[in-house]
Amino acid sequence: MFLSGFRRTIAEMGYSMSRLDLESEPSDSSVDYGAIHELVGDNSKRSTDVKNILLDQDIAQLTKLTTAPDHHFSPLIPATKQDLHVSPVKMLAGREANLSGKGRFSSADRCHMLSRYLPVKGPWLVDQMISRAYISQFSYDGSLLVAGFQGSHIKVYNVDKGLKIQKDILAKNMRWTVTDTCLSPNQRCLVYASMSPVVQIVDVGSSTTESHANVNEIHEGLDFSEGDSGARYSFGIFSIKFSNDSREIVAGTSNDSIYVYDLEALKPSLKIRAHTSDVNTVCFADESSHLIYSGSDDDLCKVWDRRCLTSAGKPAGILLGHLEGVTFIDSRGDGRYFISNGKDQSIKLWDIRKMASSLKSNLVYRNYEWDYRWMDYPPPTSNLIHPGDQSVATYRGHSVLRTLIRCYFSPSYSTGQKYIYTGSHDSSVYVYDVLTGEKVAVLKHHNSPVRDCSWHPYYPMLVSSSWDGDVVKWEFPGNGQSPVPATPKRIRRRHFF
């Protein structure tokens, strides 16, 4: 079994230091939305203009520090245009003149240069399947790309070899779809989840290209319900993430819980009854893996500190702000900031220093029936703000319907995390400026919801995956080939999930 070898490898590493594509249907016109304003308050101003909100926030200073050119370049910029980009020609001239005294670009200089070259050209086809694409994610070092499809297929592509298929995995025991996948940071193995408490683990380093579960390769099952009486097959897993040291996996589940699975002991080491509804998303806050962020259909984001977790399972903090369920969370990696995508059609930026220690009551109660899986978001609620909103900023423009659409910070190496990008139900990928909230790019190609997308950690390349079955890449400046035409609309049977 390769897992035994995998456990030996991580033992040597040591711990870290610290359905058919539904067309939009009209909402139920019989619903009375009038009382919504009374419950939420008259806070219907637009939240996309976040520039003034962020001026006094640390995130603004952090972003400027990581993307602003060295102060030695200031003489090259007119005093009235200090907030504008320094041109590449002037940046190169300044480097040649050794204005910084370092003889090279600093990381901030590099981000200042690269962050203006967005991967918006194309797209070019990576793969096309007859089933919906749910996942598309680059590995930590960008050498691999993983795509997951509803038809039980997971494919691993080698980026350095022109996205050639390195591993074609036929998944085992799929219930509905591949809900999530994750490559270990050491890239030895891949885990995949579905609506089952058993997560499968695959050796991606083996020489076999075709990997059929338990036919020509072993897909070992990690049972997250072990020791949980009566729980087997009673819940599904929506989200899984490896810890930085590859020793643990954290999972968010449909039984309102967070699980942590110990890969050395081969059993769950922690279960938290975390929310009052499905836990759609979980992630570790930073490399230490002490803090866990979670988001749920109970509209809340929570922070969990494993170092001081009591038997009662009380969170370290709770963050209010979303009016509907949370579909995804992405950490900035600094243990302080994260973003969340919500069914209230917004992304929110959070600073965990603003979290509340407990929740006395959620002030907003929905007095209308709405299901994001087949209904449009009620128009009167689209600009409303939670009266107890603790978020730093809100970004609007994309659409979060039908599926758990994901959002991310742009790469730190090339952009200094200056942007936020997300898939959307309207078949597009949206890129927002963190500080201004402006839509700096909208990538259009797909004919169905874009559930996932991934920006390469080093190259100006972005991959998007959609329910139309297409996985495509966007680049700057492009690869000289003709972009792929839009995929004709396919007709599939109606399913809801």
Coordinates of C-alpha atoms in Angstrom, one line a residue:
M1 CA 0.0 0.0 0.0
F2 CA 1.5 3.3 -1.0
L3 CA -0.1 5.0 2.0
S4 CA 2.3 3.3 4.3
G5 CA 5.2 4.8 2.3
F6 CA 3.4 8.1 2.3
R7 CA 3.2 8.1 6.1
R8 CA 6.9 7.3 6.4
T9 CA 7.6 10.3 4.1
I10 CA 5.6 12.8 6.1
A11 CA 7.1 11.4 9.4
E12 CA 10.4 12.5 8.1
M13 CA 9.2 16.0 7.1
G14 CA 8.4 17.0 10.7
Y15 CA 5.7 19.3 11.7
S16 CA 5.4 22.9 10.5
M17 CA 6.9 25.5 12.7
S18 CA 4.5 27.3 14.3
R19 CA -27.9 19.2 -12.9
L20 CA -28.7 20.2 -16.3
D21 CA -27.6 23.8 -16.7
L22 CA -30.8 25.6 -15.7
E23 CA -31.6 28.9 -17.3
S24 CA -32.5 31.7 -14.9
E25 CA -36.0 31.3 -13.8
P26 CA -38.1 34.2 -12.5
S27 CA -38.5 34.3 -8.7
D28 CA -41.8 33.5 -7.1
S29 CA -43.8 36.7 -7.6
S30 CA -46.2 35.9 -4.8
V31 CA -43.5 36.4 -2.2
D32 CA -43.8 39.6 -0.2
Y33 CA -40.4 41.2 0.1
G34 CA -41.6 44.4 1.6
A35 CA -40.7 43.5 5.2
I36 CA -37.1 42.7 4.3
H37 CA -36.1 46.3 4.5
E38 CA -37.6 46.5 7.9
L39 CA -35.6 43.5 9.1
V40 CA -32.3 44.5 7.6
G41 CA -32.6 48.2 7.7
D42 CA -32.3 50.8 5.0
N43 CA -28.7 49.9 4.1
S44 CA -29.2 49.5 0.4
K45 CA -26.2 51.3 -0.7
R46 CA -23.9 49.6 -3.2
S47 CA -20.9 47.8 -1.6
T48 CA -18.6 47.6 -4.6
D49 CA -17.0 50.9 -3.9
V50 CA -14.7 49.8 -1.1
K51 CA -11.9 52.3 -1.6
N52 CA -12.9 54.6 1.2
I53 CA -13.6 51.7 3.5
L54 CA -10.1 50.3 3.1
L55 CA -8.1 53.4 3.3
D56 CA -7.7 53.0 7.1
Q57 CA -7.3 49.3 7.1
D58 CA -4.1 47.3 7.4
I59 CA -5.0 45.3 4.3
A60 CA -4.6 48.5 2.3
Q61 CA -1.1 49.0 3.6
L62 CA -0.2 45.4 3.2
T63 CA -1.3 45.4 -0.4
K64 CA 0.6 48.6 -1.2
L65 CA 3.7 47.3 0.5
T66 CA 3.6 44.1 -1.7
T67 CA 2.8 45.8 -5.0
A68 CA 4.3 49.4 -4.8
P69 CA 7.7 49.9 -6.5
D70 CA 10.8 50.7 -4.5
H71 CA 10.8 54.3 -3.3
H72 CA 13.9 54.9 -5.4
F73 CA 11.7 54.8 -8.4
S74 CA 9.7 57.8 -7.1
P75 CA 11.8 60.4 -9.0
L76 CA 10.7 58.6 -12.2
I77 CA 7.0 59.4 -11.5
P78 CA 5.5 62.9 -11.8
A79 CA 4.3 64.1 -8.3
T80 CA 0.7 64.3 -9.5
K81 CA 0.8 60.6 -10.7
Q82 CA 2.3 58.9 -7.7
D83 CA -0.6 56.4 -7.5
L84 CA -0.1 55.3 -11.1
H85 CA 2.0 52.4 -12.4
V86 CA 5.6 53.0 -13.3
S87 CA 6.0 51.9 -16.9
P88 CA 8.0 48.7 -17.6
V89 CA 10.6 50.8 -19.6
K90 CA 11.2 53.0 -16.6
M91 CA 11.3 50.1 -14.2
L92 CA 13.9 48.4 -16.4
A93 CA 15.9 51.6 -16.7
G94 CA 15.8 52.0 -13.0
R95 CA 17.1 48.5 -12.5
E96 CA 19.9 49.0 -15.0
A97 CA 20.9 52.2 -13.1
N98 CA 20.7 50.2 -9.9
L99 CA 18.5 52.9 -8.2
S100 CA 17.5 50.5 -5.4
G101 CA 21.2 49.6 -4.7
K102 CA 20.2 45.9 -4.9
G103 CA 21.0 45.3 -8.5
R104 CA 17.7 43.6 -9.0
F105 CA 13.9 44.0 -8.6
S106 CA 12.5 43.5 -5.2
S107 CA 9.4 41.2 -4.7
A108 CA 7.3 44.4 -4.6
D109 CA 8.9 45.7 -7.8
R110 CA 8.2 42.3 -9.5
C111 CA 4.5 42.4 -8.4
H112 CA 4.2 46.0 -9.6
M113 CA 5.4 44.8 -13.0
L114 CA 3.5 41.6 -13.3
S115 CA 0.2 42.5 -11.7
R116 CA -0.8 44.6 -14.7
Y117 CA -0.5 41.7 -17.1
L118 CA -3.7 39.8 -16.3
P119 CA -4.4 36.4 -17.9
V120 CA -7.3 37.6 -20.0
K121 CA -6.4 36.4 -23.5
G122 CA -7.9 33.3 -25.0
P123 CA -9.2 31.0 -23.9
W124 CA -7.5 27.8 -25.1
L125 CA -9.1 24.4 -24.5
V126 CA -7.4 22.2 -21.9
D127 CA -10.0 19.4 -21.8
Q128 CA -13.7 18.8 -22.7
M129 CA -15.9 16.2 -21.2
I130 CA -19.6 15.3 -21.6
S131 CA -20.2 15.7 -17.8
R132 CA -20.0 18.9 -15.7
A133 CA -16.6 20.1 -14.5
Y134 CA -16.6 20.9 -10.8
I135 CA -13.0 21.4 -9.9
S136 CA -9.9 23.0 -11.5
Q137 CA -6.9 23.7 -9.2
F138 CA -3.2 24.2 -9.7
S139 CA -0.8 22.5 -7.3
Y140 CA 1.1 24.5 -4.7
D141 CA 4.1 24.9 -7.0
G142 CA 2.1 25.2 -10.2
S143 CA 3.6 22.1 -11.9
L144 CA 0.3 20.2 -11.9
L145 CA -3.3 21.0 -12.7
V146 CA -6.2 18.9 -11.3
A147 CA -9.7 18.9 -12.8
G148 CA -12.7 17.0 -11.4
F149 CA -15.8 16.0 -13.3
Q150 CA -19.2 14.8 -12.3
G151 CA -18.8 11.7 -14.4
S152 CA -16.4 10.2 -11.9
H153 CA -13.3 11.4 -13.7
I154 CA -10.4 13.3 -12.1
K155 CA -7.6 14.3 -14.4
V156 CA -4.1 15.5 -13.4
Y157 CA -2.2 17.5 -16.1
N158 CA 1.5 18.3 -16.2
V159 CA 1.8 22.1 -16.7
D160 CA 5.4 22.0 -17.7
K161 CA 4.6 19.5 -20.5
G162 CA 1.9 21.6 -22.1
L163 CA -0.9 20.3 -19.8
K164 CA -0.4 16.8 -21.0
I165 CA -2.4 14.3 -18.9
Q166 CA -0.2 12.8 -16.2
K167 CA -3.0 10.9 -14.4
D168 CA -6.5 9.9 -15.5
I169 CA -8.4 8.7 -12.4
L170 CA -11.7 6.9 -12.6
A171 CA -13.1 7.6 -9.1
K172 CA -14.5 5.1 -6.7
N173 CA -17.9 5.1 -4.9
M174 CA -19.0 8.4 -6.3
R175 CA -22.3 9.8 -4.8
W176 CA -23.6 12.5 -7.1
T177 CA -20.2 14.1 -8.1
V178 CA -16.7 14.8 -7.1
T179 CA -17.3 17.6 -4.5
D180 CA -13.7 18.5 -3.9
T181 CA -10.1 17.4 -4.5
C182 CA -6.8 18.4 -2.9
L183 CA -3.2 17.6 -3.7
S184 CA -0.9 17.2 -0.8
P185 CA 1.8 20.0 -0.5
N186 CA 4.5 17.4 -1.2
Q187 CA 2.5 16.3 -4.3
R188 CA 2.8 12.7 -3.4
C189 CA -1.0 12.0 -3.3
L190 CA -4.4 13.4 -4.1
V191 CA -7.6 13.0 -2.1
Y192 CA -11.1 13.3 -3.5
A193 CA -14.5 13.5 -1.8
S194 CA -18.1 13.1 -2.7
M195 CA -21.4 12.9 -0.9
S196 CA -20.0 10.2 1.3
P197 CA -18.0 10.2 4.6
V198 CA -15.3 8.2 2.9
V199 CA -12.5 10.2 1.2
Q200 CA -10.3 8.3 -1.3
I201 CA -6.6 8.8 -1.5
V202 CA -4.5 8.2 -4.7
D203 CA -0.8 8.0 -5.4
V204 CA -0.2 10.6 -8.1
G205 CA 3.5 9.9 -8.3
S206 CA 3.1 6.4 -9.7
S207 CA 4.1 5.7 -13.3
T208 CA 0.6 4.5 -14.2
T209 CA -1.3 7.0 -16.3
E210 CA -4.7 5.3 -16.1
S211 CA -5.9 4.9 -12.5
H212 CA -9.1 2.8 -12.1
A213 CA -10.1 2.5 -8.5
N214 CA -9.0 -0.9 -7.1
V215 CA -8.6 -2.3 -10.6
N216 CA -5.1 -1.4 -11.6
E217 CA -4.4 0.9 -8.6
I218 CA -5.5 1.0 -5.0
H219 CA -7.6 4.0 -3.9
E220 CA -7.5 3.7 -0.2
G221 CA -10.6 4.9 1.7
L222 CA -10.2 7.3 4.7
D223 CA -13.4 6.9 6.7
F224 CA -14.3 10.1 8.4
S225 CA -17.2 8.5 10.2
E226 CA -15.0 6.0 12.0
G227 CA -15.9 6.0 15.7
D228 CA -19.0 8.0 15.0
S229 CA -21.8 5.5 15.8
G230 CA -24.5 5.3 13.1
A231 CA -22.9 8.0 10.9
R232 CA -21.6 5.8 8.1
Y233 CA -23.1 6.9 4.8
S234 CA -25.2 9.4 6.7
F235 CA -23.3 12.5 5.5
G236 CA -21.4 13.9 2.6
I237 CA -18.2 15.9 2.4
F238 CA -18.2 19.3 0.6
S239 CA -14.7 20.5 1.3
I240 CA -11.3 19.0 2.0
K241 CA -7.9 20.6 2.6
F242 CA -4.4 19.2 3.5
S243 CA -2.4 20.8 6.3
N244 CA 0.9 22.4 5.3
D245 CA 2.9 19.4 6.6
S246 CA 0.7 16.8 4.7
R247 CA -0.1 15.0 8.0
E248 CA -3.8 16.0 8.3
I249 CA -6.9 16.6 6.3
V250 CA -9.7 19.0 7.4
A251 CA -13.2 18.4 6.0
G252 CA -16.5 20.3 6.0
T253 CA -19.6 18.1 5.9
S254 CA -23.3 17.9 5.4
N255 CA -23.9 17.0 9.1
D256 CA -23.0 20.5 10.2
S257 CA -19.5 19.4 11.3
I258 CA -15.8 19.8 10.8
Y259 CA -13.5 16.8 10.9
V260 CA -9.7 16.6 11.1
Y261 CA -8.3 13.3 9.9
D262 CA -4.9 12.1 11.1
L263 CA -3.0 10.4 8.2
E264 CA -0.5 8.7 10.5
A265 CA -3.1 7.2 12.9
L266 CA -5.5 6.6 10.0
K267 CA -8.5 7.9 11.9
P268 CA -10.3 11.1 12.7
S269 CA -8.5 13.1 15.4
L270 CA -11.2 15.8 15.8
K271 CA -14.9 16.3 15.3
I272 CA -16.6 19.6 15.9
R273 CA -20.3 20.2 15.7
A274 CA -19.4 23.5 14.1
H275 CA -22.6 25.0 12.6
T276 CA -26.4 24.6 12.5
S277 CA -26.4 23.7 8.8
D278 CA -24.2 22.3 6.1
V279 CA -20.5 23.2 6.4
N280 CA -19.8 24.0 2.7
T281 CA -16.2 25.1 3.1
V282 CA -13.2 24.8 5.4
C283 CA -9.5 25.7 5.2
F284 CA -6.4 26.2 7.4
A285 CA -5.6 29.8 8.1
D286 CA -1.9 29.6 7.6
E287 CA 1.1 27.2 7.5
S288 CA 0.9 26.4 11.3
S289 CA -2.5 24.7 10.8
H290 CA -3.6 25.8 14.3
L291 CA -6.5 28.0 13.0
I292 CA -9.3 26.7 10.9
Y293 CA -11.9 28.9 9.0
S294 CA -15.3 27.5 8.2
G295 CA -18.4 28.7 6.3
S296 CA -21.9 27.3 6.4
D297 CA -25.4 27.6 5.1
D298 CA -26.3 29.2 8.5
D299 CA -24.8 32.4 7.0
L300 CA -21.9 32.4 9.4
C301 CA -18.1 32.3 9.1
K302 CA -16.3 30.9 12.1
V303 CA -12.7 30.7 13.4
W304 CA -11.5 27.7 15.3
D305 CA -8.2 27.6 17.3
R306 CA -7.2 24.0 17.9
R307 CA -4.8 25.0 20.6
C308 CA -7.6 26.1 23.0
L309 CA -10.5 24.1 21.7
T310 CA -12.8 22.9 24.5
S311 CA -14.9 19.8 24.6
A312 CA -17.9 22.0 24.0
G313 CA -16.5 22.9 20.7
K314 CA -16.8 26.7 21.1
P315 CA -15.2 28.7 18.2
A316 CA -12.5 31.3 18.8
G317 CA -14.7 33.8 17.0
I318 CA -17.8 34.3 14.8
L319 CA -18.1 36.7 11.9
L320 CA -21.5 38.1 10.8
G321 CA -22.2 39.7 7.5
H322 CA -23.6 37.4 4.9
L323 CA -27.3 37.4 4.5
E324 CA -27.3 33.9 2.9
G325 CA -25.2 30.8 3.1
V326 CA -21.4 30.8 2.6
T327 CA -20.2 28.7 -0.4
F328 CA -16.4 29.1 -0.2
I329 CA -13.6 30.5 1.9
D330 CA -10.0 31.3 0.9
S331 CA -7.3 32.4 3.3
R332 CA -4.8 35.1 2.5
G333 CA -2.3 32.8 4.3
D334 CA -1.4 35.3 7.0
G335 CA -3.6 34.0 9.8
R336 CA -5.6 37.3 9.7
Y337 CA -7.5 37.9 6.5
F338 CA -9.8 35.7 4.4
I339 CA -12.5 36.1 1.8
S340 CA -15.8 34.3 1.5
N341 CA -18.3 33.8 -1.3
G342 CA -21.9 33.9 -0.3
K343 CA -25.3 33.1 -1.7
D344 CA -26.3 36.7 -1.1
Q345 CA -24.3 37.3 -4.4
S346 CA -21.3 38.9 -2.7
I347 CA -17.7 38.2 -1.7
K348 CA -16.7 39.6 1.7
L349 CA -13.2 40.3 3.0
W350 CA -12.7 39.6 6.7
D351 CA -10.2 40.6 9.4
I352 CA -10.5 38.0 12.2
R353 CA -9.5 40.7 14.7
K354 CA -13.0 42.0 14.3
M355 CA -14.7 38.7 15.2
A356 CA -17.1 38.3 18.0
S357 CA -16.5 35.7 20.7
S358 CA -20.1 34.5 20.7
L359 CA -23.4 35.0 18.8
K360 CA -26.3 36.1 20.9
S361 CA -28.7 36.2 18.0
N362 CA -28.6 36.6 14.3
L363 CA -30.4 39.9 13.7
V364 CA -31.5 39.0 10.1
Y365 CA -34.3 36.5 9.6
R366 CA -35.5 35.7 6.1
N367 CA -39.3 35.9 5.8
Y368 CA -39.4 34.5 2.3
E369 CA -38.7 31.1 0.7
W370 CA -35.7 31.0 -1.7
D371 CA -33.5 28.2 -2.9
Y372 CA -30.4 29.1 -4.8
R373 CA -30.4 25.8 -6.6
W374 CA -33.2 26.8 -8.9
M375 CA -34.4 30.3 -8.1
D376 CA -33.0 33.8 -8.9
Y377 CA -31.9 35.9 -6.0
P378 CA -34.8 38.2 -4.9
P379 CA -34.0 41.6 -6.5
P380 CA -35.0 43.8 -3.4
T381 CA -32.3 42.1 -1.3
S382 CA -29.5 42.4 -3.8
N383 CA -28.0 45.6 -2.3
L384 CA -28.9 45.1 1.4
I385 CA -26.3 45.0 4.1
H386 CA -26.4 43.0 7.3
P387 CA -26.9 45.4 10.3
G388 CA -24.2 43.6 12.2
D389 CA -21.8 43.3 9.3
Q390 CA -18.3 42.7 10.6
S391 CA -16.6 42.4 7.2
V392 CA -13.9 44.8 6.0
A393 CA -15.3 45.1 2.4
T394 CA -17.9 43.6 0.1
Y395 CA -17.5 42.9 -3.7
R396 CA -20.6 42.5 -6.0
G397 CA -21.2 41.9 -9.6
H398 CA -20.9 38.1 -10.0
S399 CA -23.7 35.6 -9.4
V400 CA -23.7 32.7 -6.9
L401 CA -26.4 30.3 -7.9
R402 CA -27.0 26.6 -8.6
T403 CA -23.7 25.4 -7.1
L404 CA -21.0 26.2 -4.5
I405 CA -19.1 28.8 -6.5
R406 CA -15.5 29.5 -5.4
C407 CA -13.4 32.6 -5.0
Y408 CA -9.7 33.2 -4.3
F409 CA -7.0 35.8 -3.7
S410 CA -4.7 36.2 -6.7
P411 CA -1.1 34.8 -6.3
S412 CA 1.3 36.5 -4.0
Y413 CA 4.3 36.0 -6.1
S414 CA 3.1 37.7 -9.3
T415 CA 0.3 40.1 -8.0
G416 CA 0.9 40.6 -4.3
Q417 CA -2.6 39.3 -3.7
K418 CA -3.9 42.6 -5.2
Y419 CA -6.9 40.9 -6.8
I420 CA -9.8 38.7 -5.9
Y421 CA -11.3 36.4 -8.6
T422 CA -14.3 34.2 -8.7
G423 CA -16.5 32.0 -10.9
S424 CA -20.1 32.9 -11.5
H425 CA -23.4 31.5 -12.4
D426 CA -23.5 33.8 -15.5
S427 CA -20.8 31.6 -17.1
S428 CA -18.0 34.1 -16.5
V429 CA -14.9 34.7 -14.3
Y430 CA -14.7 38.0 -12.5
V431 CA -11.6 39.7 -11.2
Y432 CA -11.9 42.5 -8.6
D433 CA -9.3 44.9 -7.3
V434 CA -9.0 44.3 -3.5
L435 CA -8.7 48.0 -2.6
T436 CA -11.2 49.6 -4.9
G437 CA -13.7 46.8 -5.5
E438 CA -13.6 47.6 -9.2
K439 CA -14.1 44.8 -11.8
V440 CA -10.8 44.8 -13.6
A441 CA -11.7 41.9 -15.9
V442 CA -14.6 39.7 -16.8
L443 CA -13.7 36.5 -18.7
K444 CA -16.4 35.2 -21.0
H445 CA -16.4 31.9 -22.8
H446 CA -18.5 29.3 -21.0
N447 CA -22.2 28.5 -21.5
S448 CA -22.9 27.3 -18.0
P449 CA -22.0 28.2 -14.4
V450 CA -18.3 28.5 -13.7
R451 CA -17.9 26.7 -10.4
D452 CA -14.1 26.8 -10.0
C453 CA -11.1 28.7 -11.4
S454 CA -7.4 28.8 -10.5
W455 CA -4.7 31.4 -11.1
H456 CA -1.2 29.9 -11.6
P457 CA 1.0 30.7 -8.7
Y458 CA 3.8 32.0 -11.0
Y459 CA 2.7 32.3 -14.6
P460 CA 0.1 34.8 -16.0
M461 CA -2.3 31.9 -16.6
L462 CA -5.8 31.2 -15.2
V463 CA -7.8 28.0 -15.7
S464 CA -11.6 27.9 -15.4
S465 CA -14.0 24.9 -15.3
S466 CA -17.7 25.0 -16.0
W467 CA -20.8 22.9 -16.0
D468 CA -20.6 22.9 -19.8
G469 CA -17.8 20.4 -19.5
D470 CA -15.0 22.7 -20.6
V471 CA -11.8 23.3 -18.8
V472 CA -10.0 26.2 -20.5
K473 CA -6.9 28.4 -19.8
W474 CA -6.5 32.1 -20.1
E475 CA -3.1 33.7 -20.5
F476 CA -1.1 36.8 -21.1
P477 CA 0.0 37.4 -23.8
G478 CA -1.2 34.1 -25.2
N479 CA 0.5 31.1 -26.9
G480 CA 0.0 32.1 -30.5
Q481 CA -2.8 29.6 -31.1
S482 CA -6.4 30.5 -32.0
P483 CA -8.7 30.7 -29.0
V484 CA -11.3 27.9 -28.7
P485 CA -14.9 28.9 -29.8
A486 CA -17.7 28.8 -27.3
T487 CA -19.1 25.4 -26.6
P488 CA -22.6 24.8 -28.0
K489 CA -25.3 24.5 -25.4
R490 CA -25.8 20.9 -24.3
I491 CA -29.1 19.4 -23.2
R492 CA -29.0 17.3 -20.1
R493 CA -31.5 15.9 -17.8
R494 CA -32.6 18.1 -14.9
H495 CA -31.2 17.4 -11.5
F496 CA -31.0 19.5 -8.4
F497 CA -28.4 19.4 -5.7

